Amino acid sequence: MDLTVWRTFVTVCRLGSLSAAAAELHHTQSALSRQIAGLERQLGVTLLERHPRGTRPTPAGEVFRQHALATLHEADRALRAVRAAREGSYDRPLTLGATPSLAAGIVPEAVRALLRQAGPLRWSLLPGPSGRLHHRVATGALDLAVVTDAPPGLPHDPRTGRRLLGLDDMVVALPTGHPHAGRGPVPVQTLADETWAEDNDGSAALLRQHAARAGIDVRIDLTAADLPGKLALVATGHAIALIPGVLTRALRPDIATVCLVDPPTRGIYTLTPRRDPHPAAPALLDALTNAFATARPENRRPRR
C-alpha cells in the first residue's frame, strides 16, 4: 500500500475535515475523497463517516488510524536514519539511559567528548534501574543505555547488543570525619560493627555476599529511596554505604571513601538496539570506554 494515502487518512482524522486536510496537504478535496475511497476498497471496510460538521473515523477506521500512525512514525524514523547514515550527520536526537551512579558521572563526560567531536547534537538522559532501561532499549525507546549486571543481572535478549566497558570495584562511602576516611584498602571485617545504608536490592546483595565470604554479617539498618538519599545518610554520619567506584569523582564534598580488600565488583555494560541503531552510537561507545577508564578509583588518589 502507498503510505501517501495512509498519511492522507491520518491527516483527515486529525483535522476532522476533508476540506481542512486538502488545504494542509495542498490537494483538492475531490482528490482526497478518491484516495480515501480507494483505501476503503483495498481494506474492504468503511473508514470514515460524514456528519454535518465534518468527518470522523468509524470503529474500523479508528483501529486503522492507530496502526497507520505507528507505521508512519516508524517510516519517518527509518528515513531519518538512512539520511543520517548517508550524510554522516547526527540530526536525529540521541536518547540515552543510565543507572543513577553512571548518570552522575561517566555518561555526561562521554557525551561531552562526543559533542566535541561531532558538534551540536540534541540528546536526553533518563536515569533508571538496569532492568527498566534494558526493556526501553529492546523496544526502541532508547538509543543506548549504560547498565550493570548487579543482582538480579541482565537478561540475554536478541533484540539488544551488549558491550562490556569493564568491571567496577565497589567502594565504601564514609562521612569525612570517619577514622578510615581516605585510607585503605581495608578488609570488610574492620567495618563489621558499622551501620550500613542501602537504596536498592542489587547493591545490598553485593554487600551481603561480600560480607558472607569474609565470614561476617553486616547490619543494613537504614534504607533510602534513592542514591542521593543514601549519600545524605552517609554525609550526616548516620551510616556508611557501599557505592560504585565510578561514582567517586562525582561525590559531594562531605563524603569520603575507603577501598576494600578484594572488593565486590559489577560489570558495566552498554546496551544498544540491534534494529535502527543511532548513527552516533559507535562514537559514543568509544567515548564511554575512555570515560570509564579514567573514572576507576585506582586511577586517582583517595578522597580525603
Coordinates of C-alpha atoms in Angstrom, one line a residue:
M1 CA 0.0 0.0 0.0
D2 CA 1.1 3.6 -0.7
L3 CA 1.9 5.3 2.6
T4 CA 0.9 8.6 1.0
V5 CA -2.7 7.5 1.2
W6 CA -2.1 6.5 4.9
R7 CA -0.8 10.0 5.6
T8 CA -3.9 11.5 3.9
F9 CA -6.2 9.4 6.1
V10 CA -4.4 10.2 9.3
T11 CA -4.5 13.9 8.4
V12 CA -8.2 13.8 7.7
C13 CA -8.8 12.1 11.1
R14 CA -6.6 14.6 12.9
L15 CA -8.4 17.7 11.4
G16 CA -11.8 16.1 11.2
S17 CA -12.5 17.6 7.8
L18 CA -11.7 16.7 4.2
S19 CA -11.6 20.4 3.2
A20 CA -9.1 21.3 6.0
A21 CA -6.9 18.2 5.2
A22 CA -7.0 19.2 1.5
A23 CA -5.8 22.7 2.3
E24 CA -3.0 21.4 4.6
L25 CA -1.8 18.8 2.0
H26 CA -2.2 21.2 -1.0
H27 CA -4.7 18.8 -2.8
T28 CA -8.2 19.2 -3.9
Q29 CA -11.0 17.9 -1.7
S30 CA -12.2 15.6 -4.6
A31 CA -8.6 14.1 -4.9
L32 CA -8.6 13.3 -1.2
S33 CA -12.0 11.7 -1.4
R34 CA -10.8 9.5 -4.2
Q35 CA -7.8 8.4 -2.1
I36 CA -9.9 7.6 0.9
A37 CA -12.4 5.7 -1.3
G38 CA -9.6 3.6 -2.9
L39 CA -8.1 2.8 0.6
E40 CA -11.6 1.7 1.8
R41 CA -11.9 -0.6 -1.3
Q42 CA -8.5 -2.2 -0.6
L43 CA -9.4 -2.8 3.1
G44 CA -13.0 -3.8 2.4
V45 CA -14.3 -1.6 5.2
T46 CA -15.7 1.9 5.6
L47 CA -13.1 4.1 7.3
L48 CA -14.8 7.5 7.6
E49 CA -18.3 8.6 8.2
R50 CA -19.5 12.0 7.3
H51 CA -21.6 14.2 9.6
P52 CA -22.7 17.9 9.3
R53 CA -19.6 19.3 10.9
G54 CA -17.0 17.2 9.0
T55 CA -15.8 13.6 9.3
R56 CA -14.8 11.1 12.0
P57 CA -13.4 7.6 11.8
T58 CA -15.6 4.6 12.0
P59 CA -14.7 2.0 14.7
A60 CA -12.7 0.1 12.0
G61 CA -11.2 3.4 10.9
E62 CA -10.1 4.3 14.4
V63 CA -8.3 0.9 14.6
F64 CA -6.6 1.5 11.3
R65 CA -5.7 5.1 12.3
Q66 CA -3.8 3.9 15.3
H67 CA -1.8 1.3 13.4
A68 CA -1.2 3.7 10.5
L69 CA 0.1 6.4 12.8
A70 CA 2.6 3.9 14.4
T71 CA 3.7 2.8 10.9
L72 CA 4.2 6.3 9.6
H73 CA 6.3 7.2 12.7
E74 CA 8.5 4.2 12.1
A75 CA 8.8 5.0 8.4
D76 CA 9.8 8.6 9.2
R77 CA 12.4 7.3 11.7
A78 CA 13.8 4.9 9.0
L79 CA 14.1 7.8 6.5
R80 CA 16.0 9.9 9.1
A81 CA 18.3 7.1 9.9
V82 CA 19.1 6.5 6.2
R83 CA 19.6 10.2 5.6
A84 CA 21.9 10.5 8.6
A85 CA 24.0 7.4 7.5
R86 CA 24.3 8.8 4.0
E87 CA 25.3 12.3 5.1
G88 CA 27.2 11.4 8.2
S89 CA 25.1 13.8 10.3
Y90 CA 23.5 13.4 13.7
D91 CA 20.2 15.3 13.1
R92 CA 18.3 12.6 15.0
P93 CA 18.0 13.2 18.7
L94 CA 20.0 10.8 20.8
T95 CA 18.1 9.2 23.7
L96 CA 20.2 7.7 26.5
G97 CA 19.6 5.8 29.7
A98 CA 21.9 5.1 32.6
T99 CA 21.8 3.8 36.2
P100 CA 21.9 6.7 38.7
S101 CA 25.6 6.3 39.5
L102 CA 26.6 6.2 35.9
A103 CA 24.2 9.1 35.0
A104 CA 26.0 11.1 37.7
G105 CA 29.5 10.6 36.2
I106 CA 30.8 8.8 33.2
V107 CA 27.8 9.3 30.9
P108 CA 27.8 13.1 30.9
E109 CA 31.6 13.1 30.5
A110 CA 31.3 10.8 27.5
V111 CA 28.6 12.9 25.9
R112 CA 30.8 16.0 26.3
A113 CA 33.6 14.2 24.4
L114 CA 31.1 13.2 21.7
L115 CA 29.9 16.8 21.3
R116 CA 33.5 18.0 20.9
Q117 CA 33.9 15.5 18.1
A118 CA 30.6 15.6 16.4
G119 CA 29.4 19.1 17.1
P120 CA 25.8 20.1 18.2
L121 CA 23.6 17.2 18.9
R122 CA 20.2 17.0 20.7
W123 CA 20.3 14.5 23.4
S124 CA 18.4 13.4 26.6
L125 CA 19.3 11.2 29.5
L126 CA 16.9 9.0 31.5
P127 CA 18.2 7.6 34.8
G128 CA 16.7 4.3 36.0
P129 CA 17.4 0.7 37.1
S130 CA 19.1 -1.7 34.7
G131 CA 16.1 -3.9 34.1
R132 CA 13.8 -1.0 33.1
L133 CA 16.5 0.5 30.9
H134 CA 17.0 -2.8 29.2
H135 CA 13.3 -3.0 28.3
R136 CA 13.4 0.5 26.9
V137 CA 16.4 -0.3 24.7
A138 CA 14.8 -3.6 23.5
T139 CA 11.6 -1.8 22.5
G140 CA 13.4 1.0 20.7
A141 CA 12.6 3.8 23.2
L142 CA 16.3 4.4 24.0
D143 CA 19.2 4.5 21.6
L144 CA 21.7 3.4 24.2
A145 CA 21.8 2.6 27.9
V146 CA 24.7 2.1 30.3
V147 CA 23.7 -0.5 32.9
T148 CA 25.2 -3.0 35.3
D149 CA 25.0 -6.8 35.9
A150 CA 24.5 -6.3 39.7
P151 CA 21.8 -8.7 41.0
P152 CA 19.5 -9.8 39.5
G153 CA 21.7 -9.5 36.4
L154 CA 21.0 -8.7 32.8
P155 CA 18.8 -10.9 30.6
H156 CA 20.1 -12.2 27.3
D157 CA 17.9 -10.6 24.6
P158 CA 18.4 -11.0 20.9
R159 CA 16.9 -7.5 20.4
T160 CA 19.8 -5.8 22.1
G161 CA 23.6 -5.7 21.6
R162 CA 25.7 -5.7 24.7
R163 CA 29.3 -4.4 25.2
L164 CA 31.3 -4.7 28.3
L165 CA 33.0 -1.4 29.4
G166 CA 34.8 -3.1 32.3
L167 CA 34.5 -4.2 35.9
D168 CA 33.7 -1.6 38.6
D169 CA 35.2 -2.1 42.0
M170 CA 32.7 -1.1 44.7
V171 CA 34.0 1.2 47.5
V172 CA 32.7 2.3 50.9
A173 CA 31.3 5.8 51.3
L174 CA 32.1 7.3 54.8
P175 CA 31.4 10.7 56.5
T176 CA 34.6 12.8 56.2
G177 CA 35.4 12.5 59.9
H178 CA 35.4 8.7 59.9
P179 CA 38.6 7.1 61.1
H180 CA 39.0 5.1 57.8
A181 CA 38.3 8.1 55.6
G182 CA 40.9 8.3 52.8
R183 CA 42.7 5.2 53.9
G184 CA 42.7 1.6 52.7
P185 CA 42.3 -0.8 51.3
V186 CA 40.7 -2.3 54.4
P187 CA 39.1 -5.7 55.0
V188 CA 35.4 -5.6 55.4
Q189 CA 35.8 -7.2 58.9
T190 CA 37.0 -3.8 60.2
L191 CA 33.6 -2.3 59.3
A192 CA 31.6 -5.2 60.8
D193 CA 30.2 -3.1 63.6
E194 CA 29.1 -0.2 61.4
T195 CA 25.5 0.7 60.5
W196 CA 25.0 0.5 56.7
A197 CA 22.5 2.2 54.5
E198 CA 21.2 0.9 51.2
D199 CA 18.9 2.1 48.4
N200 CA 18.5 -0.9 46.1
D201 CA 18.4 -4.7 46.3
G202 CA 21.3 -5.2 43.9
S203 CA 23.8 -3.2 46.0
A204 CA 22.5 -4.8 49.2
A205 CA 23.0 -8.3 47.7
L206 CA 26.6 -7.4 46.7
L207 CA 27.3 -6.2 50.2
R208 CA 25.9 -9.3 51.9
Q209 CA 27.7 -11.6 49.5
H210 CA 31.0 -9.9 50.2
A211 CA 30.5 -10.0 54.0
A212 CA 29.5 -13.6 53.8
R213 CA 32.7 -14.5 52.0
A214 CA 34.6 -12.8 54.8
G215 CA 32.6 -14.7 57.4
I216 CA 30.7 -11.8 58.9
D217 CA 27.2 -10.3 58.9
V218 CA 26.5 -6.6 58.2
R219 CA 23.7 -4.5 59.6
I220 CA 21.8 -2.8 56.9
D221 CA 19.6 -0.8 59.3
L222 CA 18.8 2.2 57.1
T223 CA 17.0 2.2 53.7
A224 CA 17.0 5.2 51.4
A225 CA 14.6 5.8 48.5
D226 CA 17.4 6.5 46.0
L227 CA 21.1 7.1 45.7
P228 CA 21.1 10.8 46.8
G229 CA 19.2 9.8 49.9
K230 CA 21.7 7.1 50.7
L231 CA 24.6 9.5 50.3
A232 CA 22.8 12.0 52.6
L233 CA 22.6 9.4 55.3
V234 CA 26.4 8.9 55.0
A235 CA 27.2 12.6 54.9
T236 CA 25.3 13.3 58.1
G237 CA 27.0 10.4 59.9
H238 CA 24.1 8.1 60.2
A239 CA 25.6 5.2 58.3
I240 CA 28.2 4.1 55.8
A241 CA 27.4 2.6 52.4
L242 CA 28.6 0.5 49.5
I243 CA 28.8 2.6 46.4
P244 CA 30.1 2.2 42.8
G245 CA 33.7 3.2 42.3
V246 CA 32.9 5.1 39.2
L247 CA 30.8 7.4 41.4
T248 CA 33.7 8.6 43.5
R249 CA 34.7 11.6 41.4
A250 CA 31.1 12.9 41.5
L251 CA 30.6 12.6 45.3
R252 CA 29.6 15.6 47.4
P253 CA 32.5 17.2 49.4
D254 CA 31.3 16.0 52.8
I255 CA 31.7 12.3 51.8
A256 CA 34.9 10.3 51.8
T257 CA 35.7 6.8 50.5
V258 CA 37.7 3.8 51.5
C259 CA 38.6 0.9 49.2
L260 CA 38.0 -2.7 50.3
V261 CA 40.4 -5.6 50.2
D262 CA 39.2 -8.0 47.4
P263 CA 36.2 -5.7 46.8
P264 CA 32.9 -6.8 45.2
T265 CA 32.6 -5.9 41.6
R266 CA 30.0 -5.4 39.0
G267 CA 30.2 -5.4 35.2
I268 CA 29.4 -2.1 33.4
Y269 CA 27.7 -2.7 30.0
T270 CA 26.3 -0.7 27.2
L271 CA 23.1 -1.8 25.6
T272 CA 22.0 -0.8 22.1
P273 CA 19.1 -1.9 19.9
R274 CA 20.1 -4.2 17.1
R275 CA 17.4 -2.6 14.9
D276 CA 17.8 1.0 13.7
P277 CA 20.9 2.0 15.8
H278 CA 21.7 5.7 16.2
P279 CA 24.5 6.8 13.8
A280 CA 26.3 8.5 16.8
A281 CA 26.3 5.2 18.8
P282 CA 29.8 4.0 17.7
A283 CA 31.5 7.3 18.6
L284 CA 29.6 7.4 21.9
L285 CA 30.7 3.8 22.8
D286 CA 34.3 4.9 22.3
A287 CA 33.8 8.0 24.5
L288 CA 32.2 5.8 27.2
T289 CA 35.1 3.4 27.2
N290 CA 37.5 6.3 27.7
A291 CA 35.3 7.9 30.4
F292 CA 35.1 4.6 32.3
A293 CA 38.8 4.0 32.2
T294 CA 39.6 7.4 33.8
A295 CA 36.8 7.1 36.4
R296 CA 38.0 3.9 38.1
P297 CA 39.2 4.5 41.7
E298 CA 42.7 3.1 41.2
N299 CA 43.4 5.9 38.7
R300 CA 43.0 8.6 41.4
R301 CA 44.3 9.4 44.9
P302 CA 41.9 8.6 47.7
R303 CA 39.4 11.2 48.6
R304 CA 40.0 12.9 52.0

